[in-house]
PDB file of C-alpha atoms (C1' of nucleotides) in Angstrom:
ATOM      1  CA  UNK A   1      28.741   6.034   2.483  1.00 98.00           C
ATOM      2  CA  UNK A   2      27.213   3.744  -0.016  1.00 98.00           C
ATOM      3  CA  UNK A   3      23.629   3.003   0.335  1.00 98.00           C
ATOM      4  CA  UNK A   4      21.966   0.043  -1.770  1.00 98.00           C
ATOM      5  CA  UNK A   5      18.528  -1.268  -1.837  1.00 98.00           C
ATOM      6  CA  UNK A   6      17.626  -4.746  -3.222  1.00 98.00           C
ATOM      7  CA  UNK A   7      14.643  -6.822  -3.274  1.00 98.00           C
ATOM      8  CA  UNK A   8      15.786 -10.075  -2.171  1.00 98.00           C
ATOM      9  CA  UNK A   9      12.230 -12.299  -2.931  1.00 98.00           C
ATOM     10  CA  UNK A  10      12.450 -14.448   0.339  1.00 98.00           C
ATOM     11  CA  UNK A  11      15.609 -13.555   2.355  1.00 98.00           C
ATOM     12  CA  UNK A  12      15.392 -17.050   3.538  1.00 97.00           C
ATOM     13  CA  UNK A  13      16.371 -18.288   0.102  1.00 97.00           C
ATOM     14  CA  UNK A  14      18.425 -15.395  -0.435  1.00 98.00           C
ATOM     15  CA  UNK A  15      20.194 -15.034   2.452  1.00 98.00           C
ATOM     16  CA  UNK A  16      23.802 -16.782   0.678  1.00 98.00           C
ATOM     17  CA  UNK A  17      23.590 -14.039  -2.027  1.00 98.00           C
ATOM     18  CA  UNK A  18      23.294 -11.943   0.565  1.00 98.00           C
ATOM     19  CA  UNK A  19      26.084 -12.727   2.477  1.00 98.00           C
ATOM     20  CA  UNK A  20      28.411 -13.450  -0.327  1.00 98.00           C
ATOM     21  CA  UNK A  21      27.066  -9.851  -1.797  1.00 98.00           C
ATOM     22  CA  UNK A  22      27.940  -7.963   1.437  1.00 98.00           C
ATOM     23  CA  UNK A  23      31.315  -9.350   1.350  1.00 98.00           C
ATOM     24  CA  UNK A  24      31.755  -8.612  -2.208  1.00 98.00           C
ATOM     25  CA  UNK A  25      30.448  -5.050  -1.491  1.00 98.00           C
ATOM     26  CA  UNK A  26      30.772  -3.908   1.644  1.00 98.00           C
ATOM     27  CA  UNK A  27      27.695  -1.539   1.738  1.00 98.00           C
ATOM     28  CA  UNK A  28      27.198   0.804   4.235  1.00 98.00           C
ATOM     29  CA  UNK A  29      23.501   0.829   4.271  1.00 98.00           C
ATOM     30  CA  UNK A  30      21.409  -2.013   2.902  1.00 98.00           C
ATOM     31  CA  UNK A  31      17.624  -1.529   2.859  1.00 98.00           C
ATOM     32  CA  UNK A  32      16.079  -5.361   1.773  1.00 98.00           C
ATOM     33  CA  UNK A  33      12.468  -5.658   0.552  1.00 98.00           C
ATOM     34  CA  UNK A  34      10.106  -8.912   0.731  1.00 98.00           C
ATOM     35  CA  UNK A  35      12.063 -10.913   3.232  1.00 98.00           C
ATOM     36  CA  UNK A  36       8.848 -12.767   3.562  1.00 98.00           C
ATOM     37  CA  UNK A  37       9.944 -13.742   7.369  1.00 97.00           C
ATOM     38  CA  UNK A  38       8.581 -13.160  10.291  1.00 97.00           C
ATOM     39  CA  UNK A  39      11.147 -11.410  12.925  1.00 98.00           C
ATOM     40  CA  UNK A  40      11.642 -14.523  14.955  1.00 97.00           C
ATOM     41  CA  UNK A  41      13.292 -15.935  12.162  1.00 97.00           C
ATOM     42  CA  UNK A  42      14.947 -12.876  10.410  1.00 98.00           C
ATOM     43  CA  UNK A  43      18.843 -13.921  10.475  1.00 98.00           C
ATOM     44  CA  UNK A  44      19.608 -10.955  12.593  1.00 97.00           C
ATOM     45  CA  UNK A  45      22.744 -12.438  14.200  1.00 98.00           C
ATOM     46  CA  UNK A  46      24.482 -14.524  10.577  1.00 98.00           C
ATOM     47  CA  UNK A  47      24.360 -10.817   9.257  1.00 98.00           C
ATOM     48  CA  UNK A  48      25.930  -9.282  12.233  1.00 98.00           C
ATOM     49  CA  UNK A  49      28.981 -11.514  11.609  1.00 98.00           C
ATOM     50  CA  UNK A  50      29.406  -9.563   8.966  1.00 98.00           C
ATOM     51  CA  UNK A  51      28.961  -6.297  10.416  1.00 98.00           C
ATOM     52  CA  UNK A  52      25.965  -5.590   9.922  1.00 98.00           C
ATOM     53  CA  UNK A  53      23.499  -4.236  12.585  1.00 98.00           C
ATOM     54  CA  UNK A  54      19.712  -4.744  11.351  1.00 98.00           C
ATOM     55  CA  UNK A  55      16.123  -3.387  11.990  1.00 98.00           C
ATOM     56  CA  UNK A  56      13.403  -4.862  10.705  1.00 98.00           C
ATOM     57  CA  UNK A  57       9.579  -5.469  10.249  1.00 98.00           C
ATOM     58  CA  UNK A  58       8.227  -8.916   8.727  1.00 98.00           C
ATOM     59  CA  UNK A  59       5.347 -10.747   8.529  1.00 97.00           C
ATOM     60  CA  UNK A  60       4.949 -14.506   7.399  1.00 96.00           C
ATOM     61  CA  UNK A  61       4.894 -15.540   3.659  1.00 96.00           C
ATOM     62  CA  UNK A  62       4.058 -12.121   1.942  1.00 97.00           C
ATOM     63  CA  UNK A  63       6.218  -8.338   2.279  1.00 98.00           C
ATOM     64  CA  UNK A  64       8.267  -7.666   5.234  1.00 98.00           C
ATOM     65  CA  UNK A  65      11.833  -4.577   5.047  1.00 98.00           C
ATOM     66  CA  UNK A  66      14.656  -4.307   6.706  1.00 98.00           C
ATOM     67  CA  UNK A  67      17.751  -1.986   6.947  1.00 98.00           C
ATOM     68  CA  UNK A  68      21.097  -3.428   7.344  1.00 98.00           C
ATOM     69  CA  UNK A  69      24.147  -1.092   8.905  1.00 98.00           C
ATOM     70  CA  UNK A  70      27.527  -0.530   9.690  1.00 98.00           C
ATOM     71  CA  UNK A  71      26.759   1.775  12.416  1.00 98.00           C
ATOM     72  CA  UNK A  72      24.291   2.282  14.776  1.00 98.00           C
ATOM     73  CA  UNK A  73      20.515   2.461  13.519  1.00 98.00           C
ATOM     74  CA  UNK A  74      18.082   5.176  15.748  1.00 98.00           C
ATOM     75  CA  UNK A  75      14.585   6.261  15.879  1.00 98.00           C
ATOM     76  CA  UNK A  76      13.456   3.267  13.926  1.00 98.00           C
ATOM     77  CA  UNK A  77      10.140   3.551  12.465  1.00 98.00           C
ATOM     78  CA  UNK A  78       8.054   1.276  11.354  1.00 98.00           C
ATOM     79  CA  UNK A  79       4.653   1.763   8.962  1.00 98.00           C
ATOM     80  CA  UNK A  80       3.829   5.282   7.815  1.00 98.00           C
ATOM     81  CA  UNK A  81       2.575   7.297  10.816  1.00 98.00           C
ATOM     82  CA  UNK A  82      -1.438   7.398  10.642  1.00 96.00           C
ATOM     83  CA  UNK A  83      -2.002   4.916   8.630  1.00 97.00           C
ATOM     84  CA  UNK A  84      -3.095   1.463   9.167  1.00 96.00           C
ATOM     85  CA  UNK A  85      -1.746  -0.950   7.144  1.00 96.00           C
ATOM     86  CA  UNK A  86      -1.442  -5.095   7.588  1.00 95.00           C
ATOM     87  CA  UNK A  87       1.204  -5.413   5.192  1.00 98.00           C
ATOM     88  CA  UNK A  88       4.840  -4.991   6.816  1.00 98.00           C
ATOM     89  CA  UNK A  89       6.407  -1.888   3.532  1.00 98.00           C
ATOM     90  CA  UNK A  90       8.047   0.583   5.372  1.00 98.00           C
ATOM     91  CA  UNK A  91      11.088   0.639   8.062  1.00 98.00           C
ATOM     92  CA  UNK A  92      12.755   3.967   8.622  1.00 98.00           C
ATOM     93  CA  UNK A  93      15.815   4.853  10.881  1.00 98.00           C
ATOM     94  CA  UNK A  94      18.496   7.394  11.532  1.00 98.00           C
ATOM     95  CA  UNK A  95      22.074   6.311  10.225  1.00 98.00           C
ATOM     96  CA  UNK A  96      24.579   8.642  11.052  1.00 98.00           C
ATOM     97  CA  UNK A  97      23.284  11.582   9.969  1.00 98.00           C
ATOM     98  CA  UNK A  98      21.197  10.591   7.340  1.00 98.00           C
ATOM     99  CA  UNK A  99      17.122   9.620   7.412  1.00 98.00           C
ATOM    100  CA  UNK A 100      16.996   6.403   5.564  1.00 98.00           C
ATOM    101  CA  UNK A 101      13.734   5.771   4.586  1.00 98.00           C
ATOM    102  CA  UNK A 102      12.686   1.630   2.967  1.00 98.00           C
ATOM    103  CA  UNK A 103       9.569   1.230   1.230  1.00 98.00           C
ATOM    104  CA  UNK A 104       8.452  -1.737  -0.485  1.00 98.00           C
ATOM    105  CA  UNK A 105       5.697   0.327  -2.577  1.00 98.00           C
ATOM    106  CA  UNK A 106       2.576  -1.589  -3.243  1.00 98.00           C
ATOM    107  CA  UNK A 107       2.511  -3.644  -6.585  1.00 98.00           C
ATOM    108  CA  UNK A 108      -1.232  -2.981  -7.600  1.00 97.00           C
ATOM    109  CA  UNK A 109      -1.655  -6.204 -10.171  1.00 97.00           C
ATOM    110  CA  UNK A 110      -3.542  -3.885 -12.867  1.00 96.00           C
ATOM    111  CA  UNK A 111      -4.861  -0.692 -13.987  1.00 97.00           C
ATOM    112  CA  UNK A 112      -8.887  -0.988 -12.241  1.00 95.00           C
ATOM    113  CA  UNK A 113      -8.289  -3.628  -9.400  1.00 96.00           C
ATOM    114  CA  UNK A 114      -9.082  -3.227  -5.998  1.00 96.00           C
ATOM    115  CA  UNK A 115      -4.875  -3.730  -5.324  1.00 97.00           C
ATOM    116  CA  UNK A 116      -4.095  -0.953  -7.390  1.00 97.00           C
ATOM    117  CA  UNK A 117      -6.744   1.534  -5.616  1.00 97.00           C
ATOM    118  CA  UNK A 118      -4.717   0.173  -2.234  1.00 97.00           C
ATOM    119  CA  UNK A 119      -1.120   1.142  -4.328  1.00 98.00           C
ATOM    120  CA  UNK A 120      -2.565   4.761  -5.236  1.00 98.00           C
ATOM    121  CA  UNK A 121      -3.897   5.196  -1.409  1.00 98.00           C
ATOM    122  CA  UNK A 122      -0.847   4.139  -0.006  1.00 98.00           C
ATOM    123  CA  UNK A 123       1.233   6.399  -2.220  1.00 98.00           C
ATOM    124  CA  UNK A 124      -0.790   9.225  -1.486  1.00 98.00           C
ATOM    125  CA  UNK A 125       0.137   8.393   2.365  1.00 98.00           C
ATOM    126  CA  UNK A 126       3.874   8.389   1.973  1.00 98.00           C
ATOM    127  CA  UNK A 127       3.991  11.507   0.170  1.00 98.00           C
ATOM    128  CA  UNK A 128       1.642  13.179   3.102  1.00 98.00           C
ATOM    129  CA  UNK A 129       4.708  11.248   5.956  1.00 98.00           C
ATOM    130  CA  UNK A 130       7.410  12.312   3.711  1.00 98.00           C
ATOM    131  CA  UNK A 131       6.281  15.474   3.058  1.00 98.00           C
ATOM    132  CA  UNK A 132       6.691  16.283   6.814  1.00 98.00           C
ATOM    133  CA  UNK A 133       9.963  13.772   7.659  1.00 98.00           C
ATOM    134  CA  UNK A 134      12.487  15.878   4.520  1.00 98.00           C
ATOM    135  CA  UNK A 135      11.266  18.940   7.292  1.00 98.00           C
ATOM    136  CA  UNK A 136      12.181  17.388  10.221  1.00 98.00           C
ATOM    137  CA  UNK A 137      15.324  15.445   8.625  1.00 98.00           C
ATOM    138  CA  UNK A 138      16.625  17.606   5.289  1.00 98.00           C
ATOM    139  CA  UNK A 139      19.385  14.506   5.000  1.00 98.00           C
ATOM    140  CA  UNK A 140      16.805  12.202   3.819  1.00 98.00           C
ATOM    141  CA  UNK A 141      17.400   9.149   1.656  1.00 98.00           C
ATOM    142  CA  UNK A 142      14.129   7.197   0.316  1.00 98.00           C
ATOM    143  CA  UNK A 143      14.671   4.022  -1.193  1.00 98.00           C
ATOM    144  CA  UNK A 144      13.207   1.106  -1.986  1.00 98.00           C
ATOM    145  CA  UNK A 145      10.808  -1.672  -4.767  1.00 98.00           C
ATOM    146  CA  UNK A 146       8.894   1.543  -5.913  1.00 98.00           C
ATOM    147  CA  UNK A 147       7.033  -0.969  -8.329  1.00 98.00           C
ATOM    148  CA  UNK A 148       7.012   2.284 -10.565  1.00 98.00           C
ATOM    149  CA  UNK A 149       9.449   2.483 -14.032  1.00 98.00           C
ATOM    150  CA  UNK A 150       9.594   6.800 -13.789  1.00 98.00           C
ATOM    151  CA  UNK A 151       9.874   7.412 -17.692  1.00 98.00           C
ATOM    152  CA  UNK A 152      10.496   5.735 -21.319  1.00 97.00           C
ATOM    153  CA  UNK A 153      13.831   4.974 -20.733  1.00 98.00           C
ATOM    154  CA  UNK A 154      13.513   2.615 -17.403  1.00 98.00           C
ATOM    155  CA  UNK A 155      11.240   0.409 -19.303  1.00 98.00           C
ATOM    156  CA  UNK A 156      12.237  -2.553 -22.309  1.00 97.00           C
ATOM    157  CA  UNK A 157       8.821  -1.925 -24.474  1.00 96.00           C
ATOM    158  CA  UNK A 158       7.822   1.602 -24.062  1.00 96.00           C
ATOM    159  CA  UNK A 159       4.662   1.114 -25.979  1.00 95.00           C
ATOM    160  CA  UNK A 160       3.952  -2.015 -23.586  1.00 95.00           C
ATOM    161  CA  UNK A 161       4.394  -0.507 -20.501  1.00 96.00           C
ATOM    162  CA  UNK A 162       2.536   2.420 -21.183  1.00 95.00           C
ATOM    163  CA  UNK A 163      -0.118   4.838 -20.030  1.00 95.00           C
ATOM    164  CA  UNK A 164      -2.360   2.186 -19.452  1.00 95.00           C
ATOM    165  CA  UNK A 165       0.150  -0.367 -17.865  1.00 97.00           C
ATOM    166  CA  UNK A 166       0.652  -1.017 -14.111  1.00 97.00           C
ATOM    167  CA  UNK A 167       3.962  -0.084 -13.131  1.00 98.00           C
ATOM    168  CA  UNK A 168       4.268   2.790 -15.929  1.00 98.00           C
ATOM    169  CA  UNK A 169       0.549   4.004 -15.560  1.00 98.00           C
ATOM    170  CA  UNK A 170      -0.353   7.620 -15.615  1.00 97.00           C
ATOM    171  CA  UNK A 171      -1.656   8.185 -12.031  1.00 98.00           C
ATOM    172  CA  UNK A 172       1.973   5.510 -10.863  1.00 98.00           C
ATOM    173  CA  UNK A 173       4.340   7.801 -12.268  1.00 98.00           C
ATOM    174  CA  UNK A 174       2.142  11.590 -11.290  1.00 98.00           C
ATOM    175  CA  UNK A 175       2.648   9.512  -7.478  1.00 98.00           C
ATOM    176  CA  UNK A 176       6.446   9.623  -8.333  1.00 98.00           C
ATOM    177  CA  UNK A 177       6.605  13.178 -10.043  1.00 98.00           C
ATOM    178  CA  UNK A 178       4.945  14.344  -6.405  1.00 98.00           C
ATOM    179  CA  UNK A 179       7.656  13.048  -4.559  1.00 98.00           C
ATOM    180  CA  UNK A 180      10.216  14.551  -6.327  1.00 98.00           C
ATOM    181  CA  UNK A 181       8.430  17.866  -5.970  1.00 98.00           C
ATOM    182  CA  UNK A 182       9.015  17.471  -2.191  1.00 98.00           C
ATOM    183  CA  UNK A 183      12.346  17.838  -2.676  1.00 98.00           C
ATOM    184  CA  UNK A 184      13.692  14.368  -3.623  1.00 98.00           C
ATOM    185  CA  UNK A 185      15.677  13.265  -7.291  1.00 98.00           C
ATOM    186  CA  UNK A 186      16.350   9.683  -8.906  1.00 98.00           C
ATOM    187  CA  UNK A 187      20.266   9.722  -7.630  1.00 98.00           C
ATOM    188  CA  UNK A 188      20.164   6.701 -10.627  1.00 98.00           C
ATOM    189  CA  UNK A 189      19.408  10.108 -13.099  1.00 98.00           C
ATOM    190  CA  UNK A 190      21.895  12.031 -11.510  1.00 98.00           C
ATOM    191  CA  UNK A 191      24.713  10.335 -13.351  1.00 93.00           C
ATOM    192  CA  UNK A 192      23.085   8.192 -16.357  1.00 97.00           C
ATOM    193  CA  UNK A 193      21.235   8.968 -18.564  1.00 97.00           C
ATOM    194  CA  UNK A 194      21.255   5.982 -20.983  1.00 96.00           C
ATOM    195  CA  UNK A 195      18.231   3.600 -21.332  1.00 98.00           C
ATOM    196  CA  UNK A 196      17.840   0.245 -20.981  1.00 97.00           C
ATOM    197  CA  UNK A 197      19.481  -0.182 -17.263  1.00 98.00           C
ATOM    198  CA  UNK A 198      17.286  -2.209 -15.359  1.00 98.00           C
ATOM    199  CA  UNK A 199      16.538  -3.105 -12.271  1.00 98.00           C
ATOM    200  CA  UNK A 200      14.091  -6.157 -12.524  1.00 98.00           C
ATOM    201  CA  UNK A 201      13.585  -8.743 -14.894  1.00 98.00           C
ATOM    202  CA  UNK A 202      10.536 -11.557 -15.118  1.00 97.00           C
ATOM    203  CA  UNK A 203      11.841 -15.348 -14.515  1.00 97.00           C
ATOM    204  CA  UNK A 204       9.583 -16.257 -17.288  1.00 94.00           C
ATOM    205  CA  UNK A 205      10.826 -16.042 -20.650  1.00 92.00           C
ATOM    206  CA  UNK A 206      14.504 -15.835 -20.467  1.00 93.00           C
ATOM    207  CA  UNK A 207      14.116 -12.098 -19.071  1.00 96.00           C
ATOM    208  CA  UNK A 208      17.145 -11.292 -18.201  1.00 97.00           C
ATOM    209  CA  UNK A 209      19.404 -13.059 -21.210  1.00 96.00           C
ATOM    210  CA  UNK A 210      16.774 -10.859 -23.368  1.00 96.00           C
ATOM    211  CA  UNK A 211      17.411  -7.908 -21.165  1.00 97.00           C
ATOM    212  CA  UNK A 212      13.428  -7.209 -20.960  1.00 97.00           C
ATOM    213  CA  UNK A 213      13.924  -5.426 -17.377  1.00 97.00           C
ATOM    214  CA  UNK A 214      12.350  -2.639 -15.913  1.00 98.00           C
ATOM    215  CA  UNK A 215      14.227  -0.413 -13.416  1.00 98.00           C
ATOM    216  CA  UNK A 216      11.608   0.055 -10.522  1.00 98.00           C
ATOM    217  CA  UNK A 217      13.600  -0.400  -7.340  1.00 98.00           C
ATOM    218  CA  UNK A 218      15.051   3.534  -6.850  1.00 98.00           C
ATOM    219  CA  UNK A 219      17.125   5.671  -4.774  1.00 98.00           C
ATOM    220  CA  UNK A 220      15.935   9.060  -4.373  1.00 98.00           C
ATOM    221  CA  UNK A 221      18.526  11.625  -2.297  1.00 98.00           C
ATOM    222  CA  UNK A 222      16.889  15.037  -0.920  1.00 98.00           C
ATOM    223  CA  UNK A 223      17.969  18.370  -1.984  1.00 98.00           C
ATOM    224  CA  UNK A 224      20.880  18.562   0.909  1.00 98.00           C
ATOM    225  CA  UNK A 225      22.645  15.487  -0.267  1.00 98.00           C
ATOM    226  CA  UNK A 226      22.367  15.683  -3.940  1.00 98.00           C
ATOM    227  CA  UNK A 227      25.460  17.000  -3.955  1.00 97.00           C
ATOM    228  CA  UNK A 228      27.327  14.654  -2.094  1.00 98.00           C
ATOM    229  CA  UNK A 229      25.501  11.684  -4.204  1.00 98.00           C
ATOM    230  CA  UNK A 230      28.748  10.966  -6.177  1.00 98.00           C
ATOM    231  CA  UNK A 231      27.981   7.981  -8.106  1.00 98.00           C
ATOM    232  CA  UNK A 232      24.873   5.555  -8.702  1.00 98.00           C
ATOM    233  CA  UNK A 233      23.916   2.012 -10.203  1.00 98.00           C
ATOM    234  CA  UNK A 234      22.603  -1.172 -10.224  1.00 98.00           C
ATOM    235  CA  UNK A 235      24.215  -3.873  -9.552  1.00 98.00           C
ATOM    236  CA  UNK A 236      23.411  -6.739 -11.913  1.00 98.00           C
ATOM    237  CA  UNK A 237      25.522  -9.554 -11.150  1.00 98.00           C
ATOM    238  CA  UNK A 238      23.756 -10.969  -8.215  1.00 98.00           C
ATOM    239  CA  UNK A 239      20.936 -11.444 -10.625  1.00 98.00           C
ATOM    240  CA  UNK A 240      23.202 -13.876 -12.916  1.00 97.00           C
ATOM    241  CA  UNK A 241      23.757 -16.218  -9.914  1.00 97.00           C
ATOM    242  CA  UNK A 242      22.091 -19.132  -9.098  1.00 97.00           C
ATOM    243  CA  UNK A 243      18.540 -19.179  -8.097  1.00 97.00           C
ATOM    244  CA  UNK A 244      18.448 -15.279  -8.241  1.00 98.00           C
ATOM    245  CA  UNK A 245      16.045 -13.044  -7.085  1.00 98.00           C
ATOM    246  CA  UNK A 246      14.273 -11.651  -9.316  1.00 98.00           C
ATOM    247  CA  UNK A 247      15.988  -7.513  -8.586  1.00 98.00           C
ATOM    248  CA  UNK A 248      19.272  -6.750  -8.367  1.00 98.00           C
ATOM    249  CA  UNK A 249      20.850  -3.933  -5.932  1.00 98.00           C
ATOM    250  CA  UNK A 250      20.622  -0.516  -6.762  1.00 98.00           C
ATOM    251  CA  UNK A 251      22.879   1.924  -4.856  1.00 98.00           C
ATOM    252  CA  UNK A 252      23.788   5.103  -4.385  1.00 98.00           C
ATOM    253  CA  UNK A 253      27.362   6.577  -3.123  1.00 98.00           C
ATOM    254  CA  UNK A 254      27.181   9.536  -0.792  1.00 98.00           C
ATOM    255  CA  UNK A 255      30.874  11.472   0.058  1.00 96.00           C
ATOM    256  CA  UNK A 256      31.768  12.081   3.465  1.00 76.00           C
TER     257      UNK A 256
ATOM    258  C1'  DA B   1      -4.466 -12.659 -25.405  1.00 51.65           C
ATOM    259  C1'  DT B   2      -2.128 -16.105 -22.985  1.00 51.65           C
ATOM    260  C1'  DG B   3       1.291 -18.097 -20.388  1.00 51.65           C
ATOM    261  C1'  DG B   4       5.610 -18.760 -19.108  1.00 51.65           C
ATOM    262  C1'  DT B   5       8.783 -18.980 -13.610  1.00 51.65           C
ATOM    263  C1'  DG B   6       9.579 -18.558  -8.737  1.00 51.65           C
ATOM    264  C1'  DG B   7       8.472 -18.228  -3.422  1.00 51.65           C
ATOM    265  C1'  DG B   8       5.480 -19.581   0.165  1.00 51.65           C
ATOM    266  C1'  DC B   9       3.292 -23.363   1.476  1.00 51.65           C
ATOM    267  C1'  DA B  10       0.626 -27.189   0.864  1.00 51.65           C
ATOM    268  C1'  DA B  11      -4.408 -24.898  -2.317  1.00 51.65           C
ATOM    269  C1'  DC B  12      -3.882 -21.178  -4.429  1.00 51.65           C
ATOM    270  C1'  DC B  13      -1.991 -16.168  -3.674  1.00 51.65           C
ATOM    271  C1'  DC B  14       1.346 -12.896  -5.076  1.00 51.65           C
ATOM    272  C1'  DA B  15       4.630 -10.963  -8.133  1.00 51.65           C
TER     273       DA B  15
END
DNA sequence: ATGGTGGGCAACCCA
């Protein structure tokens, strides 16, 4: 089962790379972050022509997830149980039998603002959900935009994107470490090692020709299937394409 | 330090 997780920036302008990525792939699972649609118009039945079931939770112009499926998608979930939230970041479902969790984490604009207090609250509540869902459903897979790079090596200037930085900030990445002490690992750091693989690059600037990325959009894989995670990437050639978003794919492959 | 680009949507907001 391969499981990928791409920020598509607008799936109505993205919905060709879409397509012509799931036929290129074939993904199992696809979880898709700011569709920026609302459900009326989400393109539900262009993606089941290409076998794809989908779930999802949008809201006009801003945020809005979905998971796309081979097989059937149950006890969908959407928002993080107990708290209230406007903005459309999380859809959760059972896929076989694995929890498949989609966040689109919070983006917090910079280190003081009244956004990143909102990214550091809402973190805080998805480590309290997931701390109980990994009990209830051990086969859990978490992905998602975390909008966090987790160390030196998922980042293109290190001294940049520091301590002090959104995205790389000290209290961003302590909101990461506490989700892998639930019980969850990078599946990207279970089989690379190497620095600069990214996951995001700035349209400004010639960002991705200069390779000034940031990996931020993760997979994380629960103790049960870390050792059935047999391979992980990112996928950058979507991002070469014409009128790109912004992220590429990043999957992970589980056997059996 | 600033601003560059892109999406949504029609003036700025968000990233």
């Amino acid at each position: 089962m391969r499981i990928a997780s791409w920020n598509v920036n607008s799936l109505n302008v993205r919905l060709p790379h879409l397509q012509q990525w799931l036929r290129d792939t074939a993904p199992d699972v696809v979880g898709l972050q700011e569709t920026k649609l609302e459900d009326q118009r989400f393109p539900d039945t262009a993606l089941a022509e290409l076998g794809y079931r989908s779930v999802f939770a949008g809201q006009k112009t801003y945020n809005g997830v979905a998971l796309l499926a081979r097989q059937p998608l149950a006890d969908v979930q959407v928002g993080i149980p107990d708290f209230a939230d406007e903005q459309k970041r999380v859809i959760a479902a059972t896929i076989g039998d694995v929890r498949v969790v989609n966040l689109y984490v919070v983006n917090g604009q910079d280190l003081g603002t009244d956004k990143y207090a909102y990214k550091l609250r809402w973190l805080e509540a998805v480590h309290g959900w997931l701390a109980d869902e990994i009990q209830r459903h051990p086969r859990l897979v978490v992905m998602g935009d975390f909008n966090i790079a987790p160390d030196e090596r998922d980042v293109f200037d290190p001294v940049k994107w520091g301590d002090q930085h959104i995205l790389t900030s000290l209290a961003e990445r302590d909101a990461l470490r506490r989700l892998y002490a639930l019980g969850l690992h990078d599946a990207f750091r279970l089989h690379n090692d190497e620095a600069g693989i990214y996951s995001w690059w700035d349209y400004r600037m010639g960002g991705l020709r200069r390779n000034l990325g940031l990996r931020i959009d993760l997979t994380l894989v629960s103790d049960a299937l870390r050792a059935e995670a047999s391979a992980s990437g990112i996928d950058r050639e979507p991002r070469t394409w014409e009128r790109p978003s912004d992220h590429a794919p990043a999957w992970v492959k589980l056997e059996r």
